[in-house]
Coordinates of C-alpha atoms and ligand atoms in Angstrom, one line a residue:
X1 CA 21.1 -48.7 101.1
X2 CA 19.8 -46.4 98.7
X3 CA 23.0 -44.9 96.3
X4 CA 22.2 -41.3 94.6
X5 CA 23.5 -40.5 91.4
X6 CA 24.2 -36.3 91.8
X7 CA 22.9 -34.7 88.7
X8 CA 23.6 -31.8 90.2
X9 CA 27.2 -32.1 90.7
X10 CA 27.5 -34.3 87.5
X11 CA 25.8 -31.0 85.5
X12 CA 28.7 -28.7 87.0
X13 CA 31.3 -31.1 86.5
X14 CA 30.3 -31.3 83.0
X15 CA 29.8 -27.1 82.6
X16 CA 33.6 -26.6 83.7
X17 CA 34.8 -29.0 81.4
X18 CA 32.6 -27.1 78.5
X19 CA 33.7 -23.8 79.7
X20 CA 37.6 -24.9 80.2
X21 CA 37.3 -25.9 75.9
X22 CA 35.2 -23.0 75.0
X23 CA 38.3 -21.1 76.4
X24 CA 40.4 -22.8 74.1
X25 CA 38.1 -22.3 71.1
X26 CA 38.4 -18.4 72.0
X27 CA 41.8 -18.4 71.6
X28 CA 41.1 -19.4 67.7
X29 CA 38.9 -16.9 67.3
X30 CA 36.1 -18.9 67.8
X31 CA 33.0 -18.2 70.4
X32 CA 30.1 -20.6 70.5
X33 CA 26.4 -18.9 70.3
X34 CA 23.4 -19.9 70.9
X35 CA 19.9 -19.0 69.9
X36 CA 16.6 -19.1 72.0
X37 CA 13.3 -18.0 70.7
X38 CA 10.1 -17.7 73.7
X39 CA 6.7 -16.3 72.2
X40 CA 4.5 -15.7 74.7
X41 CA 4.6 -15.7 78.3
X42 CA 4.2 -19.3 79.8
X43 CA 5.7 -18.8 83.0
X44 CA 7.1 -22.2 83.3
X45 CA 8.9 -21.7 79.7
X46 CA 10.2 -18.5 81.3
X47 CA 12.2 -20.0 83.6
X48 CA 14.0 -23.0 81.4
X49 CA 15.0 -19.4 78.9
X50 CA 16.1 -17.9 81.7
X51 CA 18.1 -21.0 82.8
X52 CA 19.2 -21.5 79.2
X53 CA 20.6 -17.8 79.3
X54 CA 22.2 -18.2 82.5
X55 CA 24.0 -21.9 81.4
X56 CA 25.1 -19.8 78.3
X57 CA 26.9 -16.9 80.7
X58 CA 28.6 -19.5 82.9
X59 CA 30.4 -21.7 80.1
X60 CA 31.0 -18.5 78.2
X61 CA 29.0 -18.8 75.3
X62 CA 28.1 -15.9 73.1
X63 CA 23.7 -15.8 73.7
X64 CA 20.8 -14.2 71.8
X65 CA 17.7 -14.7 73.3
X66 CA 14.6 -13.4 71.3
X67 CA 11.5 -13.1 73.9
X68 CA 8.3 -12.4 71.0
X69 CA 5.1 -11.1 72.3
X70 CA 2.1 -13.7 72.0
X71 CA 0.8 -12.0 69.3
X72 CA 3.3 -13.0 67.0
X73 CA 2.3 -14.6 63.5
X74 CA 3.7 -17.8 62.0
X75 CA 5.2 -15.8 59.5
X76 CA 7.6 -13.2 61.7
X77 CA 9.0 -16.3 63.7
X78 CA 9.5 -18.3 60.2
X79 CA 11.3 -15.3 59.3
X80 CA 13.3 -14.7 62.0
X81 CA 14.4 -18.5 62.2
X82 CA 15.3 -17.9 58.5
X83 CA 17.4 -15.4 59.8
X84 CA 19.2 -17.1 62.6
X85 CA 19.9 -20.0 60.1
X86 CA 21.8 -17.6 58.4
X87 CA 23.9 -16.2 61.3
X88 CA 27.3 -17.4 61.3
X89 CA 27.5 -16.0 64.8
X90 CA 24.7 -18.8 66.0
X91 CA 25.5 -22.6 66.1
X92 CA 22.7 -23.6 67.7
X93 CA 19.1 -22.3 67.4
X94 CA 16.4 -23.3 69.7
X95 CA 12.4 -22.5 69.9
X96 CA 11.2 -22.9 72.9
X97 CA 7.8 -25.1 73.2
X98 CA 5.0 -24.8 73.7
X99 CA 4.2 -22.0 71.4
X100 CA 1.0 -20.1 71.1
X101 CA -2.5 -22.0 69.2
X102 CA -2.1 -20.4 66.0
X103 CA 1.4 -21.3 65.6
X104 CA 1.9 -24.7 63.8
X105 CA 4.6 -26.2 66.3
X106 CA 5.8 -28.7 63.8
X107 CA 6.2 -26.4 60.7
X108 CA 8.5 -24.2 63.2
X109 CA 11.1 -27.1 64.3
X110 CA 11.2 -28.1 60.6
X111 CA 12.1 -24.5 59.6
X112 CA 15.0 -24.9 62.5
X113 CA 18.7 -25.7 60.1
X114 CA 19.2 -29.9 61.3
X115 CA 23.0 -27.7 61.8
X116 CA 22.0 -25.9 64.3
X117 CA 19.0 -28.5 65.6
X118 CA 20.8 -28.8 69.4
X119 CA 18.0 -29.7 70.8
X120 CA 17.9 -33.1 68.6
X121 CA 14.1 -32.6 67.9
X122 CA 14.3 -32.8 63.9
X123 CA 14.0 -36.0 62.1
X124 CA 17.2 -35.6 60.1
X125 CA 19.0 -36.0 64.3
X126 CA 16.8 -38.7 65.2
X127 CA 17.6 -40.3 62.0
X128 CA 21.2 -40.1 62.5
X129 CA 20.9 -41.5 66.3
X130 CA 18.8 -44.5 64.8
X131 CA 21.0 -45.8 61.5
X132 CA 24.4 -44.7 64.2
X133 CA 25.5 -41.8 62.5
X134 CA 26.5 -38.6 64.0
X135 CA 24.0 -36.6 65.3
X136 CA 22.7 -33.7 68.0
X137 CA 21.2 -36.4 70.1
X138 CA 18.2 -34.9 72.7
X139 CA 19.5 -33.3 75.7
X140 CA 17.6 -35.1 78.3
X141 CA 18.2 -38.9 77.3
X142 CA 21.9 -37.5 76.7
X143 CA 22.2 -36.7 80.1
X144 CA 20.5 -40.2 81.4
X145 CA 22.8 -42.0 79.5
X146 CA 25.7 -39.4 81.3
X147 CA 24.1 -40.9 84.5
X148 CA 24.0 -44.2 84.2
X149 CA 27.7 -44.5 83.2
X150 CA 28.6 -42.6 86.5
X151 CA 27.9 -45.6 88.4
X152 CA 31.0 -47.3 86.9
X153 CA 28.4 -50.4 85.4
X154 CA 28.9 -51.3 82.5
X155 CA 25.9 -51.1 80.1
X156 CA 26.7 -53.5 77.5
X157 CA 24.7 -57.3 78.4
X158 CA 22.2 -55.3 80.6
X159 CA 18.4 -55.6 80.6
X160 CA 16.9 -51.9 79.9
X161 CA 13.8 -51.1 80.0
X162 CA 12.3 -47.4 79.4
X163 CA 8.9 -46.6 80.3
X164 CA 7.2 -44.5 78.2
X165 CA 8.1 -43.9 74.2
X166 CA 7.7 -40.0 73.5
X167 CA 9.6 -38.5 70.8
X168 CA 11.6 -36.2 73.2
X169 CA 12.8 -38.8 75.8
X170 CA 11.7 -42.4 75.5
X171 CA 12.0 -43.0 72.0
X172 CA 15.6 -41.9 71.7
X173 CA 16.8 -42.7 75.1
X174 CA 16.0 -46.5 74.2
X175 CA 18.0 -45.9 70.6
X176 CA 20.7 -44.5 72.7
X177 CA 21.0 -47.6 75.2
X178 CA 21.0 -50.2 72.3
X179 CA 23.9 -48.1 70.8
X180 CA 25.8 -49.1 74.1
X181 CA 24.7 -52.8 73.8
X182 CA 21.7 -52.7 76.4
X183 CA 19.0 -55.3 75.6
X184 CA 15.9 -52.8 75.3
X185 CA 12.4 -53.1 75.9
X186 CA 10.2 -50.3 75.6
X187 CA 7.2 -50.2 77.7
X188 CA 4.0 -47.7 77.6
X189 CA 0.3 -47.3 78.6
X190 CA -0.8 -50.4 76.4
X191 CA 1.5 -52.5 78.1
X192 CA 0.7 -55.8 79.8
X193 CA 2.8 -56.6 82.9
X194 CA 4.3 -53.7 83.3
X195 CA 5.7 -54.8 86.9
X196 CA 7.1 -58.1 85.3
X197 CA 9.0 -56.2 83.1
X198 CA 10.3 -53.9 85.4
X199 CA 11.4 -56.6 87.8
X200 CA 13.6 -57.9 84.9
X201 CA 15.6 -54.5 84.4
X202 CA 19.0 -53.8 85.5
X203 CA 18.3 -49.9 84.2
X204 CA 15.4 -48.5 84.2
X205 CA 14.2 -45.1 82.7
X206 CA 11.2 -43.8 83.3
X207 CA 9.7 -40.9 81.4
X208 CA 6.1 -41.2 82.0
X209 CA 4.8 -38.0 83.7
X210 CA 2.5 -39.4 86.8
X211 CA 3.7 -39.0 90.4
X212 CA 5.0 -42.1 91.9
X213 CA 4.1 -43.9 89.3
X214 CA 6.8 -46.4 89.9
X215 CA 7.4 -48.2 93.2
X216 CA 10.1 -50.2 95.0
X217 CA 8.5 -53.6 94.6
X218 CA 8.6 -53.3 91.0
X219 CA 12.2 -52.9 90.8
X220 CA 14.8 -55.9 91.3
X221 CA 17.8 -55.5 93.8
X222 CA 20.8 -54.0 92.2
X223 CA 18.8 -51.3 89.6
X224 CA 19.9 -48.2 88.3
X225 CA 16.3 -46.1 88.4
X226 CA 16.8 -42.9 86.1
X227 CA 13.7 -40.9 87.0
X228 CA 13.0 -38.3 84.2
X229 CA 9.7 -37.5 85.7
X230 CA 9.1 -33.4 86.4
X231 CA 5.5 -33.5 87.9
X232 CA 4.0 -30.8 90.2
X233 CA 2.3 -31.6 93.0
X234 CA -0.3 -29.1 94.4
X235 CA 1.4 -27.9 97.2
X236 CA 4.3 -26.8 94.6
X237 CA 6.7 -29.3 95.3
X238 CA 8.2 -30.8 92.7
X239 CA 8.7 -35.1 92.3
X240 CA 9.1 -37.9 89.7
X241 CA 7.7 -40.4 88.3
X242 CA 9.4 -43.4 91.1
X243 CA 8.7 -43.5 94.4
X244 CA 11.7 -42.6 96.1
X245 CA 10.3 -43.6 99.4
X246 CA 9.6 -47.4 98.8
X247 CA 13.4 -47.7 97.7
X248 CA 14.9 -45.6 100.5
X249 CA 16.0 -49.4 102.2
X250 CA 17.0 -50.7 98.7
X251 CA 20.4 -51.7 97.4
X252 CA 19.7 -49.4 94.1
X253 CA 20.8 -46.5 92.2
X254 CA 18.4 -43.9 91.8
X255 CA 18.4 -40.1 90.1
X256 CA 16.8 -38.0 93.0
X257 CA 13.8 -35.5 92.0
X258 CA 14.8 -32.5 92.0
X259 CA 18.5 -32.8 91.6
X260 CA 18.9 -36.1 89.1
X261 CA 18.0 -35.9 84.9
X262 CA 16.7 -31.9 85.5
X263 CA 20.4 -30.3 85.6
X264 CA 21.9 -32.3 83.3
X265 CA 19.2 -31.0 80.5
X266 CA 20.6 -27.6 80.0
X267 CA 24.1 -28.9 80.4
X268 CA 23.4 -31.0 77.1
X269 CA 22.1 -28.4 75.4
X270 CA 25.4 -26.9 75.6
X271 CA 27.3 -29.1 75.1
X272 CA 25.7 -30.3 71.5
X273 CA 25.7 -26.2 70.9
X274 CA 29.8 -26.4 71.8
X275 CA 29.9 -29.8 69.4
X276 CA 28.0 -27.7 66.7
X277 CA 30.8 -24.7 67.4
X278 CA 33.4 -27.3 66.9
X279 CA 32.0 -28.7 63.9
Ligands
GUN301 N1 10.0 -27.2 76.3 C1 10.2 -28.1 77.3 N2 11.4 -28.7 77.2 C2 11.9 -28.2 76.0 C3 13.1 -28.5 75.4 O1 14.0 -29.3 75.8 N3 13.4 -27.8 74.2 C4 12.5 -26.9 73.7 N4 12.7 -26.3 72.6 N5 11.3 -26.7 74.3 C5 11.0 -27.3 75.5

């Protein structure tokens, strides 16, 4: 039988616990804030903002969110991350991506303080994650690695293999399960045997962005699947990169689409800003 792992109720599990210390914090004076910058109007962007605001109101978290009109130049949002740097109020500082053409996307996360980088997109974080050192570590592969322990197996010994190696997820989630003793193979368009591979994983991650990209028969009895796929269908509906249907029969553990890796993205992101608070 098919065993969910609830990112849903993991993510809300997780929130109390973050609001119950920020409580604590405000009792010493202290009230952690977080920054989110949107330019322009991608609608999809709008909705992880609004999601970021809302996660910020429910744990209690002081929020400034700075919605800038397309039109902005490179300059004004340099500026106003120079400002926000600067803000004792703001632990954590965020620009949402994508932003518009004419804004170099790279020169903006570099301008972002590595204090306040809770998003754990800037070199300096990654750095730390790599050589072991402490670091804001990426929301998402935070919260896979959240996931996977909530099975109660232990990840140390066990074959992991992630597929696909992006900056944002694969890359980092692959650091973060060597850090916990995984043996880790990282697997991407270029590779060969792709199902070989996957039939010798006890975890899998997959972060590669196609629609059932992943099915049952390449998965071995007894696998944790963490499915950080977000793709839309055309009829709107909203699935992952593993096809939950070939593993419905399956003794396996597997993050359901919506309802798995999605929830627990925001709930990082708070949590590094209430690390950064703490610091
Ligand atoms: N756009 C899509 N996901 C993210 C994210 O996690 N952080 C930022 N800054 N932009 C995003």
């Amino acid at each position: 039988m098919l065993k969910l792992i609830d990112g849903k109720q993991l993510a809300q599990k997780r929130r109390e616990e973050i609001r119950q210390t920020v409580e604590q914090l405000k009792s010493r004076g202290i009230v952690p804030g977080l920054a989110v910058i949107l330019v322009g109007e991608d609608p999809a962007s709008q909705v992880y903002v609004r999601n970021k605001e809302k996660a910020c109101q429910e744990v209690g978290f002081y929020s400034e969110v700075y919605r800038l009109p397309e039109t902005t130049s490179q300059e004004e949002l340099l500026q106003l991350i120079d400002d926000l740097n600067r803000n004792d109020a703001i632990h954590g500082l965020l620009v949402q991506l994508p932003v518009p053409a004419h804004i170099d996307e790279k020169a903006v996360i570099h301008a972002i303080s590595p204090k306040k980088d809770v998003d754990g997109f800037l070199p300096q974080n990654l750095g730390s994650l790599l050589i072991g050192e402490p670091a804001f570590e990426p929301c998402t592969p935070k919260g896979c690695i959240d996931l996977i322990k909530q099975t109660g197996v232990d990840i140390a010994g066990k074959k992991a293999v992630v597929v696909g190696r992006s900056n944002i997820v694969g890359k980092p989630v692959a650091m973060m399960l060597l850090r916990e003793n995984a043996t880790v193979t990282i697997c991407h368009s270029k590779t060969k045997n792709l199902k070989e591979e996957l039939l010798s994983a006890d975890i899998v991650v997959a972060a590669v962005g196609k629609s059932n990209f992943i099915t049952g028969d390449m998965i071995k009895d007894g696998a944790i699947v963490i499915d950080v796929g977000m793709n839309r269908l055309e009829n709107g509906k909203l699935t992952g990169d593993v096809d939950r249907a070939s593993l419905e029969d399956r003794d396996c553990w597997l993050t359901p689409v919506p309802g798995g890796v999605g929830p627990m993205t925001i709930t990082m992101l708070m949590k590094n800003t209430l690390e950064s608070a703490m610091r």
